[in-house]
Amino acid sequence: MTPFFAIFFTFFFLRSAESLGLGATEAVDHEAWNRLQILGRISDAQDGTLQRTFLSLGSRRAMATVENWMIRAGLDTWVDEIGNVHGRIEGAGCVGHKVLLFGSHLDTVKDAGKYDGALGILVGLAAVKALVLESITEMEPVPCSLQLVAFSDEEGVRFSSTFLGSRALVGTLPDNVFKAQDNEGHTFLEALRQNGFKGTLESIQTANISDALASYVEVHIEQGPVLQQMKQHASPVVGISGQTRLLFTVHGTQGHAGTVPMTERKDALAASADIIHAIETYCRERVLTTSRDNLLVCTVGAVSVWPGSSNVIPSSTNFTVDVRSKSDSDRNVVVEHVIEYAQHVCRTRGLMFSFDRTHDAPAVDCDDQIINNFAESILHVTKDLIGTQDSADVAISELWSDSGSFNMKNTKYQHALTSGAGHDALAISQACPIGMLFVRCKDGISHSPQEHSTPEDVAFAGRVLLDFLQSNGALFSAL
């Protein structure tokens, strides 16, 4: 860069920042939270609720909005063949080196909150914008190549398959996705073509950048109450629980509710109720005896009944079973038990039983170095807010003195959480080391319009991520 161009470049971008009324600190302290409110109004739903599914109109509007913000932050942007939005800046002497990837997902569940997924994207954008502004002010390039990604699908609402965006990024999309249909009968590949993408197996493979990844970090709301209970803004994540999703189907005999004797009924719903109650009872007892430290949870979240009439004995049911644990062996024991019990109930009642294993993901450990680097960054930011390193150490040790919380583990500086929810980091872990930072959310509520993180918590997360990127630039640029 010539001296003249460097002066012009600096003047232009500093004037641009001034025109927005934002400097590096202001970007992380205010911009992410303000943009969360804007993005939270971009929705497919007409009733005022928030809903954005894979490549829906609302999702495409959100993608365009985020890409525009990336461009304004000085990033080179593109949208890959699965609909993920990328923004990248090259570090000093890092062309051709692996990249530090960070981000989260743009899609939502139905009747969603505005922080799940979007917070990680916008906190990441604010942090990288602050880095760009600092590099311009100091006339020095950023220390490593950084790539922000807004994944097109994590929730799996439209095609009943999660992590479409992040799985495509690392080349692990399951084969059944390509034939999956949405509620309107459109296949996954058709949805891509309808939105201007090539929509072929070959084109989707171009989204795979697994060989270029050094590490992946994701900022996300906790979606649980622990940080609020511990009075903490944020925490590193030590790992992500494994998950199995099953779809149980029970077939009985349909009949008139008033004429078939109780002793002769083959009631699919009654059998299902027996199975569902047993699943909850077994998992609760196991948690109280052997599985508390493994974060075992079991959920039946969706039930459908046919024909679903008040005066008809149900002939069939479908219901989901979700089993999660940070111990894969523990999870597998529970899954086998509930399947065997369901088979026993249906055999005893003279009914037919079948099941599909719709999702299986092993537990994943976050990278120890990333965990401790996030912990150090939390200390640095806390020190800035409190005043001294000793005060920060004391404050954190006092606030985290209750080490008995059910999903916490000691790190070098403080406790870290285990995630019971699946995240894009889970999919990316197939390609590179991962790390996560959880941010406090009010009352632990998520997947709900009541989902909320305060401006202070969002700003704290932005400062932590900024410090993490600043402190670890040399590490990643050496990869």
Tab-separated table of C-alpha atoms in Angstrom:
chain	number	residue	atom	x	y	z
A	1	MET	CA	0.000	0.000	0.000
A	2	THR	CA	1.491	3.369	-0.996
A	3	PRO	CA	1.694	6.114	1.650
A	4	PHE	CA	-0.838	8.222	-0.275
A	5	PHE	CA	-3.322	5.358	-0.561
A	6	ALA	CA	-2.830	4.454	3.098
A	7	ILE	CA	-3.674	8.029	4.126
A	8	PHE	CA	-6.717	8.075	1.847
A	9	PHE	CA	-7.807	4.624	3.054
A	10	THR	CA	-7.537	5.660	6.696
A	11	PHE	CA	-9.289	8.996	6.145
A	12	PHE	CA	-12.127	7.379	4.179
A	13	PHE	CA	-12.904	4.683	6.721
A	14	LEU	CA	-12.495	6.912	9.743
A	15	ARG	CA	-14.894	9.400	8.169
A	16	SER	CA	-17.264	6.517	7.473
A	17	ALA	CA	-17.078	5.454	11.108
A	18	GLU	CA	-17.616	9.020	12.259
A	19	SER	CA	-20.642	9.356	9.988
A	20	LEU	CA	-22.140	6.363	11.803
A	21	GLY	CA	-21.217	7.892	15.142
A	22	LEU	CA	-19.284	4.758	16.036
A	23	GLY	CA	-15.750	3.962	17.052
A	24	ALA	CA	-14.262	0.590	17.953
A	25	THR	CA	-15.631	0.561	21.505
A	26	GLU	CA	-19.045	1.855	20.492
A	27	ALA	CA	-19.358	-0.903	17.878
A	28	VAL	CA	-19.173	-3.647	20.496
A	29	ASP	CA	-21.003	-1.721	23.220
A	30	HIS	CA	-24.088	-0.673	21.255
A	31	GLU	CA	-24.240	-1.757	17.638
A	32	ALA	CA	-24.846	-5.486	18.104
A	33	TRP	CA	-27.797	-5.014	20.464
A	34	ASN	CA	-29.367	-2.315	18.281
A	35	ARG	CA	-29.085	-4.506	15.195
A	36	LEU	CA	-30.601	-7.457	17.058
A	37	GLN	CA	-33.748	-5.362	17.424
A	38	ILE	CA	-33.742	-4.597	13.682
A	39	LEU	CA	-33.180	-8.223	12.668
A	40	GLY	CA	-35.859	-9.331	15.115
A	41	ARG	CA	-38.458	-7.493	13.044
A	42	ILE	CA	-37.618	-9.376	9.832
A	43	SER	CA	-40.030	-12.299	9.814
A	44	ASP	CA	-42.124	-14.582	7.610
A	45	ALA	CA	-45.030	-14.542	10.056
A	46	GLN	CA	-47.886	-12.126	9.477
A	47	ASP	CA	-49.118	-12.155	13.089
A	48	GLY	CA	-46.228	-10.214	14.598
A	49	THR	CA	-44.285	-13.270	15.756
A	50	LEU	CA	-40.759	-14.079	14.599
A	51	GLN	CA	-40.143	-16.925	12.176
A	52	ARG	CA	-37.418	-17.384	9.560
A	53	THR	CA	-36.930	-20.804	7.997
A	54	PHE	CA	-34.385	-22.025	5.465
A	55	LEU	CA	-34.375	-19.709	2.396
A	56	SER	CA	-37.798	-18.265	3.211
A	57	LEU	CA	-38.583	-14.697	2.185
A	58	GLY	CA	-37.826	-13.475	5.693
A	59	SER	CA	-34.550	-15.369	5.735
A	60	ARG	CA	-33.504	-13.922	2.380
A	61	ARG	CA	-34.259	-10.401	3.638
A	62	ALA	CA	-32.249	-11.081	6.783
A	63	MET	CA	-29.372	-12.473	4.690
A	64	ALA	CA	-29.305	-9.335	2.534
A	65	THR	CA	-29.402	-7.103	5.611
A	66	VAL	CA	-26.520	-8.909	7.305
A	67	GLU	CA	-24.442	-8.964	4.119
A	68	ASN	CA	-24.926	-5.205	3.760
A	69	TRP	CA	-23.742	-4.688	7.338
A	70	MET	CA	-20.694	-6.860	6.612
A	71	ILE	CA	-19.826	-4.761	3.561
A	72	ARG	CA	-20.151	-1.553	5.584
A	73	ALA	CA	-17.746	-3.046	8.150
A	74	GLY	CA	-15.099	-3.485	5.442
A	75	LEU	CA	-15.448	-7.232	4.846
A	76	ASP	CA	-15.327	-9.054	1.524
A	77	THR	CA	-18.654	-10.866	1.256
A	78	TRP	CA	-20.278	-13.711	-0.664
A	79	VAL	CA	-23.164	-16.163	-0.336
A	80	ASP	CA	-22.273	-19.822	-0.857
A	81	GLU	CA	-24.369	-22.490	-2.604
A	82	ILE	CA	-26.237	-23.465	0.563
A	83	GLY	CA	-27.216	-19.868	1.373
A	84	ASN	CA	-24.636	-19.144	4.090
A	85	VAL	CA	-23.512	-15.495	4.153
A	86	HIS	CA	-19.753	-14.988	4.578
A	87	GLY	CA	-17.673	-11.919	5.382
A	88	ARG	CA	-13.883	-12.113	5.400
A	89	ILE	CA	-10.859	-9.967	6.051
A	90	GLU	CA	-7.299	-11.136	5.355
A	91	GLY	CA	-4.695	-10.866	8.077
A	92	ALA	CA	-1.114	-9.708	7.777
A	93	GLY	CA	0.814	-12.138	5.602
A	94	CYS	CA	-1.927	-14.725	6.002
A	95	VAL	CA	-3.119	-15.176	2.419
A	96	GLY	CA	-3.350	-18.911	1.827
A	97	HIS	CA	-3.280	-19.713	5.545
A	98	LYS	CA	-6.159	-21.310	7.382
A	99	VAL	CA	-8.860	-19.036	8.742
A	100	LEU	CA	-10.465	-18.467	12.130
A	101	LEU	CA	-14.195	-18.904	11.504
A	102	PHE	CA	-16.859	-17.502	13.806
A	103	GLY	CA	-20.587	-16.846	13.621
A	104	SER	CA	-23.937	-18.563	14.144
A	105	HIS	CA	-27.294	-19.075	12.396
A	106	LEU	CA	-29.879	-16.711	10.901
A	107	ASP	CA	-32.890	-19.040	10.865
A	108	THR	CA	-35.312	-19.371	13.777
A	109	VAL	CA	-37.927	-21.691	15.181
A	110	LYS	CA	-41.610	-20.756	14.985
A	111	ASP	CA	-42.704	-18.016	17.413
A	112	ALA	CA	-39.040	-17.395	18.155
A	113	GLY	CA	-36.977	-15.001	20.207
A	114	LYS	CA	-34.642	-12.532	18.525
A	115	TYR	CA	-31.351	-13.529	20.211
A	116	ASP	CA	-30.927	-17.243	19.414
A	117	GLY	CA	-28.401	-17.443	16.571
A	118	ALA	CA	-28.538	-13.800	15.551
A	119	LEU	CA	-26.639	-12.709	18.663
A	120	GLY	CA	-23.578	-14.708	17.630
A	121	ILE	CA	-23.578	-13.192	14.152
A	122	LEU	CA	-24.017	-9.596	15.259
A	123	VAL	CA	-21.631	-9.771	18.221
A	124	GLY	CA	-19.111	-11.284	15.802
A	125	LEU	CA	-19.727	-8.525	13.283
A	126	ALA	CA	-19.319	-5.825	15.927
A	127	ALA	CA	-16.051	-7.368	17.128
A	128	VAL	CA	-14.532	-7.687	13.654
A	129	LYS	CA	-15.668	-4.156	12.793
A	130	ALA	CA	-13.898	-2.917	15.916
A	131	LEU	CA	-10.748	-4.760	14.820
A	132	VAL	CA	-10.939	-3.159	11.379
A	133	LEU	CA	-11.381	0.322	12.865
A	134	GLU	CA	-8.446	-0.227	15.225
A	135	SER	CA	-6.231	-1.502	12.403
A	136	ILE	CA	-7.037	1.607	10.358
A	137	THR	CA	-6.369	3.940	13.275
A	138	GLU	CA	-3.052	2.255	14.070
A	139	MET	CA	-2.127	1.769	10.389
A	140	GLU	CA	-1.644	-1.966	10.991
A	141	PRO	CA	-3.517	-4.862	9.383
A	142	VAL	CA	-5.479	-7.328	11.490
A	143	PRO	CA	-3.179	-10.096	12.774
A	144	CYS	CA	-4.952	-13.108	11.254
A	145	SER	CA	-7.503	-13.947	8.582
A	146	LEU	CA	-11.018	-13.818	10.018
A	147	GLN	CA	-14.212	-15.129	8.472
A	148	LEU	CA	-17.670	-14.400	9.832
A	149	VAL	CA	-20.502	-16.694	8.746
A	150	ALA	CA	-24.279	-16.430	9.063
A	151	PHE	CA	-25.566	-19.966	8.586
A	152	SER	CA	-28.730	-20.391	6.522
A	153	ASP	CA	-30.161	-23.197	8.648
A	154	GLU	CA	-29.478	-24.627	12.078
A	155	GLU	CA	-32.931	-25.226	13.535
A	156	GLY	CA	-34.076	-27.654	10.828
A	157	VAL	CA	-37.666	-26.398	10.812
A	158	ARG	CA	-38.334	-26.503	7.074
A	159	PHE	CA	-36.832	-29.883	6.152
A	160	SER	CA	-36.737	-31.581	9.580
A	161	SER	CA	-32.950	-31.855	9.419
A	162	THR	CA	-30.722	-29.652	11.547
A	163	PHE	CA	-27.431	-27.862	10.777
A	164	LEU	CA	-27.926	-27.678	7.003
A	165	GLY	CA	-25.668	-24.623	6.691
A	166	SER	CA	-22.825	-25.779	8.919
A	167	ARG	CA	-22.938	-29.390	7.729
A	168	ALA	CA	-22.584	-28.225	4.129
A	169	LEU	CA	-19.599	-26.137	5.198
A	170	VAL	CA	-17.741	-29.244	6.382
A	171	GLY	CA	-19.157	-31.714	3.847
A	172	THR	CA	-21.294	-33.823	6.193
A	173	LEU	CA	-24.836	-33.300	4.896
A	174	PRO	CA	-26.715	-36.615	5.245
A	175	ASP	CA	-27.951	-38.222	2.020
A	176	ASN	CA	-31.601	-38.187	3.095
A	177	VAL	CA	-31.598	-34.373	3.099
A	178	PHE	CA	-31.452	-34.203	-0.683
A	179	LYS	CA	-34.808	-35.940	-1.019
A	180	ALA	CA	-36.443	-34.267	1.980
A	181	GLN	CA	-39.635	-32.272	1.343
A	182	ASP	CA	-41.129	-29.294	3.142
A	183	ASN	CA	-44.815	-28.908	4.030
A	184	GLU	CA	-45.586	-27.680	0.503
A	185	GLY	CA	-43.939	-30.659	-1.179
A	186	HIS	CA	-40.797	-28.820	-2.329
A	187	THR	CA	-37.581	-30.787	-2.040
A	188	PHE	CA	-34.420	-29.393	-0.519
A	189	LEU	CA	-32.738	-29.091	-3.916
A	190	GLU	CA	-35.838	-27.449	-5.432
A	191	ALA	CA	-35.829	-24.854	-2.662
A	192	LEU	CA	-32.253	-23.969	-3.547
A	193	ARG	CA	-33.056	-23.626	-7.254
A	194	GLN	CA	-36.155	-21.535	-6.537
A	195	ASN	CA	-33.924	-19.058	-4.713
A	196	GLY	CA	-31.342	-18.623	-7.453
A	197	PHE	CA	-28.855	-21.305	-6.418
A	198	LYS	CA	-27.747	-24.122	-8.709
A	199	GLY	CA	-29.267	-26.725	-6.414
A	200	THR	CA	-27.150	-29.714	-7.430
A	201	LEU	CA	-25.053	-32.128	-5.404
A	202	GLU	CA	-21.959	-30.761	-7.132
A	203	SER	CA	-22.795	-27.121	-6.388
A	204	ILE	CA	-23.436	-27.851	-2.717
A	205	GLN	CA	-19.987	-29.431	-2.470
A	206	THR	CA	-18.455	-26.050	-3.310
A	207	ALA	CA	-19.661	-24.773	0.079
A	208	ASN	CA	-17.301	-27.229	1.795
A	209	ILE	CA	-14.356	-25.255	3.211
A	210	SER	CA	-13.322	-27.756	5.880
A	211	ASP	CA	-9.688	-27.842	4.726
A	212	ALA	CA	-9.383	-24.064	5.178
A	213	LEU	CA	-10.517	-23.947	8.817
A	214	ALA	CA	-8.088	-23.384	11.680
A	215	SER	CA	-10.732	-23.121	14.417
A	216	TYR	CA	-14.359	-22.144	14.916
A	217	VAL	CA	-15.797	-20.094	17.767
A	218	GLU	CA	-19.447	-19.300	18.392
A	219	VAL	CA	-21.092	-16.801	20.715
A	220	HIS	CA	-24.596	-17.880	21.729
A	221	ILE	CA	-27.187	-17.194	24.380
A	222	GLU	CA	-27.044	-19.817	27.112
A	223	GLN	CA	-30.686	-20.910	26.678
A	224	GLY	CA	-30.629	-21.899	30.337
A	225	PRO	CA	-30.694	-20.240	33.789
A	226	VAL	CA	-27.222	-20.969	35.197
A	227	LEU	CA	-25.467	-17.708	34.285
A	228	GLN	CA	-28.339	-15.693	35.742
A	229	GLN	CA	-28.190	-17.755	38.936
A	230	MET	CA	-24.427	-17.194	39.132
A	231	LYS	CA	-24.738	-13.463	38.332
A	232	GLN	CA	-22.381	-13.697	35.368
A	233	HIS	CA	-22.557	-12.016	31.968
A	234	ALA	CA	-20.893	-14.862	30.069
A	235	SER	CA	-18.967	-18.109	30.356
A	236	PRO	CA	-16.817	-20.393	28.202
A	237	VAL	CA	-18.411	-23.671	27.133
A	238	VAL	CA	-16.560	-26.891	27.879
A	239	GLY	CA	-18.546	-29.178	25.596
A	240	ILE	CA	-21.824	-30.023	23.873
A	241	SER	CA	-24.018	-32.951	24.867
A	242	GLY	CA	-24.649	-35.756	22.416
A	243	GLN	CA	-28.174	-36.139	21.106
A	244	THR	CA	-30.396	-38.880	19.693
A	245	ARG	CA	-33.779	-38.152	18.126
A	246	LEU	CA	-36.227	-40.990	17.554
A	247	LEU	CA	-39.628	-41.126	15.883
A	248	PHE	CA	-41.840	-43.819	17.433
A	249	THR	CA	-44.876	-45.178	15.559
A	250	VAL	CA	-47.562	-47.280	17.256
A	251	HIS	CA	-50.272	-49.061	15.230
A	252	GLY	CA	-53.440	-50.380	16.848
A	253	THR	CA	-57.031	-50.951	15.743
A	254	GLN	CA	-59.465	-48.120	15.121
A	255	GLY	CA	-62.922	-48.509	16.648
A	256	HIS	CA	-66.043	-46.861	18.042
A	257	ALA	CA	-65.472	-45.252	21.431
A	258	GLY	CA	-68.857	-46.379	22.712
A	259	THR	CA	-69.100	-49.966	21.533
A	260	VAL	CA	-65.697	-51.680	21.809
A	261	PRO	CA	-65.226	-53.224	25.290
A	262	MET	CA	-62.197	-52.044	27.256
A	263	THR	CA	-60.778	-55.564	27.416
A	264	GLU	CA	-60.782	-55.897	23.625
A	265	ARG	CA	-59.258	-52.587	22.626
A	266	LYS	CA	-55.969	-52.091	20.825
A	267	ASP	CA	-55.648	-48.382	21.595
A	268	ALA	CA	-52.532	-46.850	20.059
A	269	LEU	CA	-52.773	-43.690	22.146
A	270	ALA	CA	-53.147	-45.525	25.468
A	271	ALA	CA	-50.053	-47.577	24.668
A	272	SER	CA	-48.169	-44.421	23.686
A	273	ALA	CA	-49.159	-42.720	26.938
A	274	ASP	CA	-47.756	-45.702	28.841
A	275	ILE	CA	-44.478	-45.453	26.904
A	276	ILE	CA	-44.193	-41.674	27.290
A	277	HIS	CA	-44.769	-41.822	31.042
A	278	ALA	CA	-42.199	-44.605	31.370
A	279	ILE	CA	-39.599	-42.579	29.440
A	280	GLU	CA	-39.948	-39.651	31.834
A	281	THR	CA	-39.951	-41.895	34.917
A	282	TYR	CA	-36.891	-43.876	33.833
A	283	CYS	CA	-34.870	-40.790	32.942
A	284	ARG	CA	-35.769	-38.988	36.183
A	285	GLU	CA	-34.745	-42.024	38.234
A	286	ARG	CA	-31.516	-42.403	36.278
A	287	VAL	CA	-30.637	-38.730	36.811
A	288	LEU	CA	-31.156	-39.143	40.559
A	289	THR	CA	-28.924	-42.223	40.687
A	290	THR	CA	-26.222	-42.353	38.005
A	291	SER	CA	-26.632	-39.662	35.343
A	292	ARG	CA	-26.792	-36.260	37.046
A	293	ASP	CA	-23.226	-35.347	36.101
A	294	ASN	CA	-23.904	-36.418	32.510
A	295	LEU	CA	-26.720	-33.859	32.058
A	296	LEU	CA	-29.142	-36.570	30.929
A	297	VAL	CA	-32.449	-35.175	29.680
A	298	CYS	CA	-35.278	-36.971	27.854
A	299	THR	CA	-38.152	-35.238	26.077
A	300	VAL	CA	-41.239	-36.268	24.134
A	301	GLY	CA	-41.932	-33.048	22.276
A	302	ALA	CA	-44.415	-33.821	19.506
A	303	VAL	CA	-47.306	-36.288	19.345
A	304	SER	CA	-49.727	-36.906	16.478
A	305	VAL	CA	-52.833	-39.096	16.769
A	306	TRP	CA	-54.925	-40.678	14.021
A	307	PRO	CA	-57.748	-40.084	13.386
A	308	GLY	CA	-57.857	-37.623	16.289
A	309	SER	CA	-61.596	-37.678	16.969
A	310	SER	CA	-63.217	-37.668	20.417
A	311	ASN	CA	-65.463	-40.663	19.652
A	312	VAL	CA	-62.902	-42.863	17.876
A	313	ILE	CA	-60.348	-45.214	19.420
A	314	PRO	CA	-57.010	-44.084	17.933
A	315	SER	CA	-55.515	-46.471	15.400
A	316	SER	CA	-52.032	-44.966	15.229
A	317	THR	CA	-49.696	-42.455	16.820
A	318	ASN	CA	-46.348	-40.898	16.027
A	319	PHE	CA	-44.257	-39.225	18.695
A	320	THR	CA	-40.719	-37.916	18.990
A	321	VAL	CA	-38.203	-38.927	21.637
A	322	ASP	CA	-35.198	-36.675	22.292
A	323	VAL	CA	-32.386	-38.042	24.486
A	324	ARG	CA	-29.326	-35.944	25.380
A	325	SER	CA	-26.297	-36.525	27.565
A	326	LYS	CA	-22.683	-35.446	27.631
A	327	SER	CA	-21.858	-39.153	28.030
A	328	ASP	CA	-22.411	-41.059	24.789
A	329	SER	CA	-22.482	-44.401	26.594
A	330	ASP	CA	-25.108	-43.095	29.022
A	331	ARG	CA	-27.215	-41.782	26.140
A	332	ASN	CA	-26.978	-45.067	24.256
A	333	VAL	CA	-28.089	-47.057	27.315
A	334	VAL	CA	-31.156	-44.845	27.699
A	335	VAL	CA	-32.029	-45.021	24.001
A	336	GLU	CA	-31.850	-48.815	23.964
A	337	HIS	CA	-33.931	-49.021	27.140
A	338	VAL	CA	-36.779	-46.843	25.865
A	339	ILE	CA	-36.873	-48.721	22.542
A	340	GLU	CA	-37.020	-52.081	24.327
A	341	TYR	CA	-39.724	-50.839	26.694
A	342	ALA	CA	-41.838	-49.534	23.807
A	343	GLN	CA	-41.505	-52.891	22.052
A	344	HIS	CA	-42.553	-54.667	25.260
A	345	VAL	CA	-45.637	-52.480	25.764
A	346	CYS	CA	-46.836	-52.926	22.198
A	347	ARG	CA	-46.173	-56.665	22.213
A	348	THR	CA	-48.103	-57.057	25.471
A	349	ARG	CA	-51.063	-55.059	24.120
A	350	GLY	CA	-51.043	-56.750	20.723
A	351	LEU	CA	-50.020	-53.617	18.800
A	352	MET	CA	-47.394	-52.987	16.129
A	353	PHE	CA	-44.373	-50.792	16.893
A	354	SER	CA	-41.665	-49.271	14.690
A	355	PHE	CA	-39.141	-46.478	15.045
A	356	ASP	CA	-36.790	-44.311	13.004
A	357	ARG	CA	-33.552	-42.852	14.329
A	358	THR	CA	-33.792	-39.400	12.767
A	359	HIS	CA	-30.712	-37.806	14.343
A	360	ASP	CA	-27.597	-39.026	16.102
A	361	ALA	CA	-24.782	-36.722	17.191
A	362	PRO	CA	-21.986	-37.669	19.596
A	363	ALA	CA	-20.962	-35.433	22.458
A	364	VAL	CA	-18.213	-32.961	21.594
A	365	ASP	CA	-15.512	-31.406	23.772
A	366	CYS	CA	-14.513	-27.816	23.147
A	367	ASP	CA	-10.816	-27.138	22.632
A	368	ASP	CA	-9.006	-26.633	25.962
A	369	GLN	CA	-6.923	-23.745	24.638
A	370	ILE	CA	-10.000	-21.922	23.336
A	371	ILE	CA	-11.818	-22.525	26.639
A	372	ASN	CA	-8.986	-21.003	28.648
A	373	ASN	CA	-8.441	-18.168	26.158
A	374	PHE	CA	-12.108	-17.215	26.494
A	375	ALA	CA	-11.710	-17.400	30.281
A	376	GLU	CA	-8.697	-15.076	30.079
A	377	SER	CA	-10.626	-12.648	27.901
A	378	ILE	CA	-13.472	-12.632	30.433
A	379	LEU	CA	-10.931	-11.721	33.104
A	380	HIS	CA	-9.444	-8.966	30.925
A	381	VAL	CA	-12.847	-7.415	30.263
A	382	THR	CA	-13.878	-7.785	33.907
A	383	LYS	CA	-10.631	-6.090	34.921
A	384	ASP	CA	-11.402	-3.171	32.608
A	385	LEU	CA	-14.852	-2.828	34.153
A	386	ILE	CA	-13.805	-3.313	37.798
A	387	GLY	CA	-10.376	-1.720	37.779
A	388	THR	CA	-7.683	-4.216	38.780
A	389	GLN	CA	-6.722	-7.788	37.973
A	390	ASP	CA	-6.875	-8.810	41.662
A	391	SER	CA	-10.377	-7.384	41.981
A	392	ALA	CA	-11.437	-9.237	38.852
A	393	ASP	CA	-10.026	-12.524	40.189
A	394	VAL	CA	-11.785	-12.060	43.528
A	395	ALA	CA	-15.063	-10.993	41.945
A	396	ILE	CA	-15.190	-13.996	39.640
A	397	SER	CA	-14.084	-16.485	42.312
A	398	GLU	CA	-16.794	-15.214	44.668
A	399	LEU	CA	-19.522	-15.245	42.042
A	400	TRP	CA	-18.585	-18.751	40.909
A	401	SER	CA	-18.067	-20.169	44.408
A	402	ASP	CA	-20.996	-22.603	44.039
A	403	SER	CA	-19.240	-25.378	42.129
A	404	GLY	CA	-22.168	-27.759	42.572
A	405	SER	CA	-24.168	-26.391	39.667
A	406	PHE	CA	-25.309	-29.241	37.457
A	407	ASN	CA	-23.565	-28.321	34.214
A	408	MET	CA	-20.327	-26.653	35.213
A	409	LYS	CA	-16.657	-27.630	35.072
A	410	ASN	CA	-13.560	-25.910	36.422
A	411	THR	CA	-11.228	-24.222	33.960
A	412	LYS	CA	-7.985	-22.399	34.732
A	413	TYR	CA	-9.814	-19.259	35.850
A	414	GLN	CA	-13.449	-20.114	36.478
A	415	HIS	CA	-16.180	-22.600	35.795
A	416	ALA	CA	-17.395	-23.364	32.297
A	417	LEU	CA	-20.752	-24.620	31.125
A	418	THR	CA	-21.699	-27.702	29.154
A	419	SER	CA	-24.303	-27.129	26.461
A	420	GLY	CA	-27.334	-29.385	26.473
A	421	ALA	CA	-28.496	-27.805	23.226
A	422	GLY	CA	-27.011	-28.559	19.840
A	423	HIS	CA	-25.243	-25.735	17.993
A	424	ASP	CA	-23.477	-25.181	14.683
A	425	ALA	CA	-20.225	-25.717	16.579
A	426	LEU	CA	-21.272	-29.355	16.944
A	427	ALA	CA	-21.296	-29.800	13.159
A	428	ILE	CA	-18.101	-27.786	12.606
A	429	SER	CA	-16.263	-29.948	15.167
A	430	GLN	CA	-15.968	-32.590	12.427
A	431	ALA	CA	-13.401	-30.344	10.703
A	432	CYS	CA	-11.504	-28.323	13.317
A	433	PRO	CA	-11.209	-27.394	17.007
A	434	ILE	CA	-14.209	-25.481	18.337
A	435	GLY	CA	-15.032	-23.159	21.196
A	436	MET	CA	-18.140	-21.397	22.439
A	437	LEU	CA	-19.028	-18.460	24.654
A	438	PHE	CA	-22.418	-18.500	26.362
A	439	VAL	CA	-24.181	-15.222	27.134
A	440	ARG	CA	-26.720	-14.788	29.911
A	441	CYS	CA	-30.396	-14.718	28.938
A	442	LYS	CA	-33.265	-13.680	31.190
A	443	ASP	CA	-34.686	-16.574	33.246
A	444	GLY	CA	-33.042	-19.037	30.868
A	445	ILE	CA	-35.931	-18.634	28.416
A	446	SER	CA	-35.275	-19.414	24.750
A	447	HIS	CA	-37.235	-20.465	21.642
A	448	SER	CA	-39.853	-18.012	22.851
A	449	PRO	CA	-40.791	-14.352	22.279
A	450	GLN	CA	-39.795	-13.822	25.936
A	451	GLU	CA	-36.172	-14.664	25.086
A	452	HIS	CA	-34.024	-11.688	26.145
A	453	SER	CA	-30.448	-10.605	26.767
A	454	THR	CA	-29.714	-7.157	28.138
A	455	PRO	CA	-27.676	-4.542	26.259
A	456	GLU	CA	-25.045	-4.887	28.996
A	457	ASP	CA	-24.718	-8.650	28.506
A	458	VAL	CA	-24.515	-8.308	24.729
A	459	ALA	CA	-21.875	-5.578	25.067
A	460	PHE	CA	-19.879	-7.707	27.513
A	461	ALA	CA	-19.918	-10.608	25.047
A	462	GLY	CA	-18.744	-8.281	22.284
A	463	ARG	CA	-15.836	-7.054	24.372
A	464	VAL	CA	-14.864	-10.610	25.310
A	465	LEU	CA	-14.887	-11.752	21.675
A	466	LEU	CA	-12.917	-8.665	20.633
A	467	ASP	CA	-10.306	-9.357	23.313
A	468	PHE	CA	-10.201	-13.023	22.276
A	469	LEU	CA	-9.544	-12.096	18.640
A	470	GLN	CA	-6.949	-9.483	19.586
A	471	SER	CA	-5.123	-11.765	22.029
A	472	ASN	CA	-5.055	-14.844	19.816
A	473	GLY	CA	-4.277	-13.328	16.435
A	474	ALA	CA	-0.651	-14.446	16.471
A	475	LEU	CA	-1.685	-17.970	17.386
A	476	PHE	CA	-4.092	-18.350	14.494
A	477	SER	CA	-1.964	-16.511	11.951
A	478	ALA	CA	0.765	-19.113	12.525
A	479	LEU	CA	-1.491	-21.970	11.405
